[in-house]
Coordinates of C-alpha atoms in Angstrom, one line a residue:
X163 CA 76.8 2.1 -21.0
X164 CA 75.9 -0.3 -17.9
X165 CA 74.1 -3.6 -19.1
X166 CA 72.1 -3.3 -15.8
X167 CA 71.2 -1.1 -12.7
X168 CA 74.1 -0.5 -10.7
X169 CA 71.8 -1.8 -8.0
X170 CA 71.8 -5.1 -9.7
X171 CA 75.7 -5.6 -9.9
X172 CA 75.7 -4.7 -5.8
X173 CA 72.9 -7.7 -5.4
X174 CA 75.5 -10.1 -7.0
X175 CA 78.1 -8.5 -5.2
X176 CA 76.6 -9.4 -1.9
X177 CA 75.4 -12.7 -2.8
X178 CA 79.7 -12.8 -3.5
X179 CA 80.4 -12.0 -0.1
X180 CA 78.1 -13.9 1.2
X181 CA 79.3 -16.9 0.2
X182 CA 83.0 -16.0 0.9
X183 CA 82.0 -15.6 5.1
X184 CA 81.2 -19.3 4.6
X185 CA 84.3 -20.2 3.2
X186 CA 86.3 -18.1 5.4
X187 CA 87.7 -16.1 2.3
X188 CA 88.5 -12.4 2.9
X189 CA 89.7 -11.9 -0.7
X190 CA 88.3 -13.2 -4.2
X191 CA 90.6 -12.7 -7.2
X192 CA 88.1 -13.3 -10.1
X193 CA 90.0 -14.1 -13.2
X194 CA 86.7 -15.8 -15.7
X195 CA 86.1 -13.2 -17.9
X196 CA 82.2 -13.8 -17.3
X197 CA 82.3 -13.7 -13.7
X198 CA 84.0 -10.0 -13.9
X199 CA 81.4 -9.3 -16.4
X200 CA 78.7 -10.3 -14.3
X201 CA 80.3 -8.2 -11.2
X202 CA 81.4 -5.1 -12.7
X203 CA 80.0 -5.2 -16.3
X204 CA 83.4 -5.4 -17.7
X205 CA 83.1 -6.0 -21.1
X206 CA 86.3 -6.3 -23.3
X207 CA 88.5 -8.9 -26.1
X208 CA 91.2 -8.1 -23.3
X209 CA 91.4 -11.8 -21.7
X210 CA 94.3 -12.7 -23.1
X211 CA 96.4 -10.9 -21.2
X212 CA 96.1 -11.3 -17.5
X213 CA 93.3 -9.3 -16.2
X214 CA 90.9 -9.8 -12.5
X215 CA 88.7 -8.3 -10.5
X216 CA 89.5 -8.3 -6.7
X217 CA 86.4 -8.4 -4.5
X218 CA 87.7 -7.4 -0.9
X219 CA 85.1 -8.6 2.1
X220 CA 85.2 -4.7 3.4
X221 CA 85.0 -2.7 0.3
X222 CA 81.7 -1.3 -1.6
X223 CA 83.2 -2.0 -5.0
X224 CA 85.4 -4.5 -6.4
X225 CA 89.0 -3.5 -8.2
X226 CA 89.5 -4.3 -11.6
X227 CA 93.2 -4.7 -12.4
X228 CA 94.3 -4.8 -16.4
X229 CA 96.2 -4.1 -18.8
X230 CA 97.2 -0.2 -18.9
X231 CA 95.4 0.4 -22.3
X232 CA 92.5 -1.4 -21.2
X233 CA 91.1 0.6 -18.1
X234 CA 90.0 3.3 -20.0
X235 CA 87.4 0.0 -21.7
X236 CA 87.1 -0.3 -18.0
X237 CA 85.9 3.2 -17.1
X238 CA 84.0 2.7 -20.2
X239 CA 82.1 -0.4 -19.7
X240 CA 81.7 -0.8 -15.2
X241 CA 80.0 0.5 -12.6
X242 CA 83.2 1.0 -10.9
X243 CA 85.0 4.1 -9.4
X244 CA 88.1 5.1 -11.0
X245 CA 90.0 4.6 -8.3
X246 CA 88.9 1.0 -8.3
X247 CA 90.0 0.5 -11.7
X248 CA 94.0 -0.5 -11.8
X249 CA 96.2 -0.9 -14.5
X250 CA 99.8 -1.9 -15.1
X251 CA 102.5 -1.1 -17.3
X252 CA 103.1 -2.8 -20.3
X253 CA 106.5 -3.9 -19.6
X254 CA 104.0 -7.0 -17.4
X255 CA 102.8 -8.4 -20.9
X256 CA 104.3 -11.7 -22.1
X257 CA 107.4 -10.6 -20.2
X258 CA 109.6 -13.6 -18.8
X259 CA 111.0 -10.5 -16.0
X260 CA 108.0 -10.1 -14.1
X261 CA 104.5 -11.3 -13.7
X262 CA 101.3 -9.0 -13.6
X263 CA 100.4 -10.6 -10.6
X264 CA 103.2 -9.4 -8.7
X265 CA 101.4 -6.1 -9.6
X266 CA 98.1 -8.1 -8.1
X267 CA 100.0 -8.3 -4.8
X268 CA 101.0 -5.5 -3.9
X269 CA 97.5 -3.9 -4.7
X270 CA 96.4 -6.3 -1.6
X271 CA 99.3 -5.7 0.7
X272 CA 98.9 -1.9 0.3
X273 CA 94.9 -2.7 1.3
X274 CA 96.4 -4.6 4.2
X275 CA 95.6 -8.0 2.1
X276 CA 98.9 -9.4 2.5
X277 CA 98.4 -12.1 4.8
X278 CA 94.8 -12.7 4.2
X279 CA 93.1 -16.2 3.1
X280 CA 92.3 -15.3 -0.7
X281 CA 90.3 -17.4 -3.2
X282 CA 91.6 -17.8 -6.2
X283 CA 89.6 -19.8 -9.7
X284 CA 92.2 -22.6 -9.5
X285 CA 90.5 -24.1 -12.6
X286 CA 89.4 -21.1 -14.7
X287 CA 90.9 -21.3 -18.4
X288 CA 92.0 -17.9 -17.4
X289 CA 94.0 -18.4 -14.1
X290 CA 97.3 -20.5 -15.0
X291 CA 99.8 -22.3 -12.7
X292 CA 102.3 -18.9 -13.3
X293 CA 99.5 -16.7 -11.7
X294 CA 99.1 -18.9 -8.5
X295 CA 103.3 -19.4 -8.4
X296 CA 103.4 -15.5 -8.5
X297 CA 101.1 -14.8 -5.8
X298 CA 102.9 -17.4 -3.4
X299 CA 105.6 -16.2 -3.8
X300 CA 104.9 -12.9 -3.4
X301 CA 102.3 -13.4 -0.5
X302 CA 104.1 -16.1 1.6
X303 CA 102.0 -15.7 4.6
X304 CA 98.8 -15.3 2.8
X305 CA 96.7 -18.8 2.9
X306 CA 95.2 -19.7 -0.3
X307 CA 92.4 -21.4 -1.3
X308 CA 90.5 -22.9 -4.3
X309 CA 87.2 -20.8 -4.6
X310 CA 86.6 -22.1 -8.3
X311 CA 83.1 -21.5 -9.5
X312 CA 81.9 -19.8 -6.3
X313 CA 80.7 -16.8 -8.8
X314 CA 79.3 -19.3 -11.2
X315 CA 77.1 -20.7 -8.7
X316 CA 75.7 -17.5 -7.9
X317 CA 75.0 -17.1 -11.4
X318 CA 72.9 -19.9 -11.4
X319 CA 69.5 -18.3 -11.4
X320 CA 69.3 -15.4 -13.7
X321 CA 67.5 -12.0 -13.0
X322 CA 64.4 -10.9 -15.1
X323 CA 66.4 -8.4 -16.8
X324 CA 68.9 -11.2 -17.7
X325 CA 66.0 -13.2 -19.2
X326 CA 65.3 -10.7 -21.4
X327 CA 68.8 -10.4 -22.8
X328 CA 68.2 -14.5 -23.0
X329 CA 65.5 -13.7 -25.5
X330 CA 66.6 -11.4 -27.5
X331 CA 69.7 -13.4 -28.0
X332 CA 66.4 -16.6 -29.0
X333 CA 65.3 -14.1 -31.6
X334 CA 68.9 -14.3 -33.4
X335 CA 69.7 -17.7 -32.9
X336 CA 66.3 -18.4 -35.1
X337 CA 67.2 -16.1 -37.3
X338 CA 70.5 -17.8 -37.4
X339 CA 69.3 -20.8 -37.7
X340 CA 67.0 -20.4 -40.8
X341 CA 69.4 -18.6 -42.4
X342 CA 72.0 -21.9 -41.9
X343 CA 69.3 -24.6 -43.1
X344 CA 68.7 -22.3 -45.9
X345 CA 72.1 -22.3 -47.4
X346 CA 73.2 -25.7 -47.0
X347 CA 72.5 -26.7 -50.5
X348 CA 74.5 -29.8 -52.8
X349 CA 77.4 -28.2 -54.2
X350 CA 77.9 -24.9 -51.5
X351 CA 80.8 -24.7 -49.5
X352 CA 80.6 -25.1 -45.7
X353 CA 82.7 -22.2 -45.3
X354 CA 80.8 -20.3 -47.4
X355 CA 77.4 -21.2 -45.3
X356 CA 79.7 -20.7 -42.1
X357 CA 79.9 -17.2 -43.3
X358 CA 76.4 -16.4 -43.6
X359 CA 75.7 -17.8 -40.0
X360 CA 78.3 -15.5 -38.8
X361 CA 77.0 -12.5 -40.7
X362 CA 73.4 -13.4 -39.3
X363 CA 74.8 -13.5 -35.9
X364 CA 76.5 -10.3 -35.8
X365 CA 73.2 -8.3 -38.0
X366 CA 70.9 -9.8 -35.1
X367 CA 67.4 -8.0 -36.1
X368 CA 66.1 -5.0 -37.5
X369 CA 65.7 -4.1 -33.8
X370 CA 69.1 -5.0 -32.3
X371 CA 72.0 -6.2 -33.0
X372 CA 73.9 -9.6 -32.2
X373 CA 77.3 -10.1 -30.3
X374 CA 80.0 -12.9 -31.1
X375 CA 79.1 -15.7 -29.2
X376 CA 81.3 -17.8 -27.2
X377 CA 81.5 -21.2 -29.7
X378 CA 82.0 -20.8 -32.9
X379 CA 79.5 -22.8 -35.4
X380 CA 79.7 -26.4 -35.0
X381 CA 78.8 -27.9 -38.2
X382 CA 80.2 -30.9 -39.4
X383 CA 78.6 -32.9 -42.1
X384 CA 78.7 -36.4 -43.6
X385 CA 81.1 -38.9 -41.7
X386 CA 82.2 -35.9 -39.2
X387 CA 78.7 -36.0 -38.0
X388 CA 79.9 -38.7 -36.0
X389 CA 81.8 -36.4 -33.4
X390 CA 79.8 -32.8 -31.9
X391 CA 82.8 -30.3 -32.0
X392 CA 84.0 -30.2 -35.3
X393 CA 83.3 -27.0 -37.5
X394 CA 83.8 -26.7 -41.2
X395 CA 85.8 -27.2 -44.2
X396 CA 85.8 -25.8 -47.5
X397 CA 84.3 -29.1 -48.8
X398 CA 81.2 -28.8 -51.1
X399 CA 78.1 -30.4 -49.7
X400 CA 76.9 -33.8 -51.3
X401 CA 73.9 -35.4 -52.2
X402 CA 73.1 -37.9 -49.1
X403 CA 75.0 -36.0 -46.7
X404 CA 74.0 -35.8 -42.8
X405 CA 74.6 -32.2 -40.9
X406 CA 74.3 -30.7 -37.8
X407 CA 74.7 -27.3 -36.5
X408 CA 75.0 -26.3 -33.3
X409 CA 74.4 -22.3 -33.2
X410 CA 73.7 -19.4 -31.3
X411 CA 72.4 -16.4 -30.8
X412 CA 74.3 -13.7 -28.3
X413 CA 73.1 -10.3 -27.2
X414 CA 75.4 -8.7 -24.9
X415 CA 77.1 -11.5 -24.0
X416 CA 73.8 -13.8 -23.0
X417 CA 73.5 -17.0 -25.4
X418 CA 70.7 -18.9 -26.6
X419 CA 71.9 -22.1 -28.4
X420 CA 70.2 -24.4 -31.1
X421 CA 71.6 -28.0 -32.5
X422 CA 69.3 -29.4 -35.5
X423 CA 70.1 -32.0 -38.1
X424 CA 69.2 -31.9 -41.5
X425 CA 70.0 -34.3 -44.7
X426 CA 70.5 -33.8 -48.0
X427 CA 68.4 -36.0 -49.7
X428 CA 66.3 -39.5 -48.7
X429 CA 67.4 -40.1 -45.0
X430 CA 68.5 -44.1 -44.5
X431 CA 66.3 -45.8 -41.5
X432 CA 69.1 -45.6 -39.4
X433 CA 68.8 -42.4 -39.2
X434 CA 65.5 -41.6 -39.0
X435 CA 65.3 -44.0 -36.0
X436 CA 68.0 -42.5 -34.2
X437 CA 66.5 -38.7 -34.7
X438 CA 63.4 -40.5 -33.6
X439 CA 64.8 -41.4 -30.5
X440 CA 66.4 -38.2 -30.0
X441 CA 63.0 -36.3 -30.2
X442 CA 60.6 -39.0 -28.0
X443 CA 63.6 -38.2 -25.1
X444 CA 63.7 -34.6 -25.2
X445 CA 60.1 -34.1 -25.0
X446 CA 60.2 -36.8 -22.0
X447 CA 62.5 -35.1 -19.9
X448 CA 61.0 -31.8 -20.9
X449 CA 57.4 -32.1 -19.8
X450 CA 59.0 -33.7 -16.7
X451 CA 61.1 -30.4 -15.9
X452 CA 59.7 -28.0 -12.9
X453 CA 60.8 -26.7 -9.7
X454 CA 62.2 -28.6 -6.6
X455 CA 63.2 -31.8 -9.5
X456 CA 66.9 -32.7 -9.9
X457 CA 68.9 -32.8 -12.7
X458 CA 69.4 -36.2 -11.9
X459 CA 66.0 -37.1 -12.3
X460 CA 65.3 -35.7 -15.8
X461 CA 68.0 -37.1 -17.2
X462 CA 66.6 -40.1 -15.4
X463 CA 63.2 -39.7 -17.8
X464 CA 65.6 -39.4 -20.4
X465 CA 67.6 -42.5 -20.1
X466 CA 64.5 -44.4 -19.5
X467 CA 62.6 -42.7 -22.7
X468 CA 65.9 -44.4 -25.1
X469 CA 66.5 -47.6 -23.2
X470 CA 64.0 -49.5 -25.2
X471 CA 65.6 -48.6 -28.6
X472 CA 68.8 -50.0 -27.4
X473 CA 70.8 -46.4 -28.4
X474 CA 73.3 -46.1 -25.6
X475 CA 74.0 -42.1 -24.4
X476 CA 77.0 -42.1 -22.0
X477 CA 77.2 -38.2 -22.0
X478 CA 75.4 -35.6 -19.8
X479 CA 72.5 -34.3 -21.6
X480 CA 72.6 -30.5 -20.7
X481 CA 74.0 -27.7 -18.5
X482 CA 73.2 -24.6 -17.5
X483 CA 74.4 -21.6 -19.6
X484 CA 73.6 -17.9 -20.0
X485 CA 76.8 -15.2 -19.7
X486 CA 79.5 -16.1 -21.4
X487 CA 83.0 -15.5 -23.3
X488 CA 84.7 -18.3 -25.8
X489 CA 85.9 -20.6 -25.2
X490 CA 82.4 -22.1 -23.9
X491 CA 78.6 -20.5 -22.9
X492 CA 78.3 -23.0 -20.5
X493 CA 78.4 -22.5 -16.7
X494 CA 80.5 -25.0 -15.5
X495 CA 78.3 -25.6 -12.4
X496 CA 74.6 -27.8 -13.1
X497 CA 74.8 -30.8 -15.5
X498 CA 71.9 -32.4 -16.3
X499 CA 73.5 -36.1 -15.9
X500 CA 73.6 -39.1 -13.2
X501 CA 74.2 -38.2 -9.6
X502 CA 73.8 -34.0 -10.3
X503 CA 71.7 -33.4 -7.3
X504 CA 71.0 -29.5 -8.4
X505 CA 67.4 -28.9 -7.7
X506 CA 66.0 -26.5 -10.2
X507 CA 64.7 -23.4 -9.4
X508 CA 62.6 -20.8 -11.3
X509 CA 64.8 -18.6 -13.8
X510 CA 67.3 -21.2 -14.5
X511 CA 68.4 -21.8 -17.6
X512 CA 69.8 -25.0 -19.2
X513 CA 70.6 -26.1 -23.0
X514 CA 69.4 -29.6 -23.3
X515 CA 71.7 -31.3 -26.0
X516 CA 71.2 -35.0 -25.5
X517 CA 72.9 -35.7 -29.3
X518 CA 74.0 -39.3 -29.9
X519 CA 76.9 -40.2 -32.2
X520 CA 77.3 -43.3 -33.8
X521 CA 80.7 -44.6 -35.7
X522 CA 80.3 -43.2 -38.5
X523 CA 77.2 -40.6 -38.3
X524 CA 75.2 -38.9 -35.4
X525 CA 71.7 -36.9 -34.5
X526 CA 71.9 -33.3 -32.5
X527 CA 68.5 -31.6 -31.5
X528 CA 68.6 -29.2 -28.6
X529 CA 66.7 -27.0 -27.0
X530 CA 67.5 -24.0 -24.7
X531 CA 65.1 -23.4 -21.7
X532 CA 64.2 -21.4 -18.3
X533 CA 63.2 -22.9 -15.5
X534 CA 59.3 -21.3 -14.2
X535 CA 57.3 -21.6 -11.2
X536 CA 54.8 -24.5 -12.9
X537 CA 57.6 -26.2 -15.3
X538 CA 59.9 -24.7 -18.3
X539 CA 59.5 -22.4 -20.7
X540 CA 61.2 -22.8 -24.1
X541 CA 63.2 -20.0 -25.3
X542 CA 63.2 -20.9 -29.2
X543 CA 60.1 -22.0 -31.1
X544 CA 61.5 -24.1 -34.0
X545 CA 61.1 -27.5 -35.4
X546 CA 62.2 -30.6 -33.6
X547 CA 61.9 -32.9 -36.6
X548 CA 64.6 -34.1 -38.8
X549 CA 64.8 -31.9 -42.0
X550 CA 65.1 -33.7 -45.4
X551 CA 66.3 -31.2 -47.7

């Protein structure tokens, strides 16, 4: 069941290690649910409990440590041994007694780990302030360190066979997308439009099928257009109303998102300047995109492709994304913003969201791209413009 070769997790693994003999880190305790994805294949709705992998500088394979009834999902979905998959009882869970990290510890003292510098994702939604108390206290000679988002910068640039998972997940989120446009109508319920963007997420194509991605639809409309991360109501569209929806398509956990803004009815020059706006700066920093540029520097194109209509973006206008689990498909590592000196390199991949929200109403249009060796390639091929419905 192996999303890749098993070659390809041991490439990442040793990219891993690699960067750990620079930081002097002997152990890695992985706790981002995408990050043990991407080095074992684990794939489960078992992240909230506490769950890691445990990449040791001297083994061939990482440890997976879980839940007990969630290793057989990890003999199931890894390329791991079974003696590298570890599981504890369930008297760990939610208990105010013990911590499953004590359980963590004394996997790594009986590898001789005790006293070893470990890196830890200090600032993973996954790792809390409990798991780091546990392990010092439990490993008071150890020295620990924050390795936060050393696995997500080796994400960075994708594999070919990644890619593809990139564009079958483009082939849903169009899907998704038409489907959305389609049934926002005057009168229809957002929820009820909500539910046929989640049903044409999960049906995918007549060729595959989609996975849950890691946002949920953003959709707000009217007013609430004002603001990107709202989601929807059971409120009945009206005539004159402004939407957006920010969407996407996910096969086996890789993402392809899509933000377009539609109105119901004549759109008010405001509006149609702002989207406008919106659409001259995207293509801008677009055509400028290729190899060895920064991110800085397109969002550089960017700002100077809006300053003349006097519209104001204070926000970054993209990151890089790919594998991911909710709460975000986002990287965490290249923003496309002032003073990101990330030089881009061929089989990155970025949305590029530069929306702009005014008091009271606001314009998303996005597009998801890779990185090639002449400039960038779109993923999705769909309209930029403002749609008047």
């Amino acid at each position: 069941m192996l999303n890749f070769e098993e070659s390809e997790y041991q490439t990442r693994l040793q990219k891993v290690k690699e960067r750990m003999n620079e930081l002097g880190i002997r152990v890695l305790l992985v706790t981002d649910p995408a990050n043990m994805n991407y080095l074992t294949g684990y794939d489960g709705w078992s992240f909230y409990v506490h769950q890691l992998v445990i990449v040791l500088i001297d083994q061939e394979q990482p440890i997976w440590v879980g839940r007990g009834q969630d290793a057989n999902g990890a003999k199931v979905t890894t390329w791991l041994d079974s003696d590298h998959i570890r599981a504890y009882t369930d008297d760990y869970v939610h208990s105010t007694l013990k911590h499953p990290m004590d359980y963590v510890a004394t996997i790594l003292q009986e590898n001789g780990y005790g006293e070893a510098s470990i890196g830890v994702e200090m600032d993973s939604y996954y790792f809390t302030a409990k798991c780091l108390e546990s392990l010092k206290h439990d490993l008071p000679k150890a020295a620990f360190q924050d390795a936060n988002l050393l696995v997500n910068w080796v994400r960075l640039v994708k594999s070919n066979q990644e890619i593809e998972y990139m564009k079958k997940a483009t082939q849903i989120v169009k899907n998704v997308m038409q489907t959305a446009m389609n049934a926002v109508q005057i009168g229809v319920r957002e929820c009820d439009v909500a539910a046929k963007v989640y049903h044409a997420q999960m049906t995918g194509t007549e060729d595959f099928g989609g996975d849950y991605p890691a946002i949920v639809p953003l959709m707000p409309s009217g007013e609430r257009t004002s603001t990107p991360h709202l989601t929807w109501t059971d409120r009945r569209y009206k005539h004159g109303d402004l939407v957006i929806l920010e969407l996407a398509g996910c096969y086996k956990r890789y993402h392809a998102p899509l933000a377009r803004t539609m109105i119901l009815g004549e759109a008010p020059q405001k509006v149609k300047d702002l989207s406008r706006v919106v659409i001259e700066g995207i293509s801008a920093a677009l055509d400028f995109i290729k190899p060895g540029v920064t991110c800085a520097e397109i969002e550089r194109v960017w700002k100077k492709s809006i300053e003349k209509s006097g519209f104001i973006k204070d926000s970054r206008i993209g990151y890089s994304m790919g594998l991911n689990y909710p709460p975000d498909w986002g990287e965490h590592t290249a923003s496309i913003r002032p003073g990101d000196k990330t030089v881009l390199q061929p089989n990155m991949t970025f949305h590029m969201i530069p929306g702009i929200w005014q008091e009271d109403y606001g314009v998303e249009i996005s597009e998801p791209f890779r990185v090639t060796e002449q400039g960038c390639e779109l993923f999705v091929d769909f309209s930029r413009q403002l749609l008047v419905k």
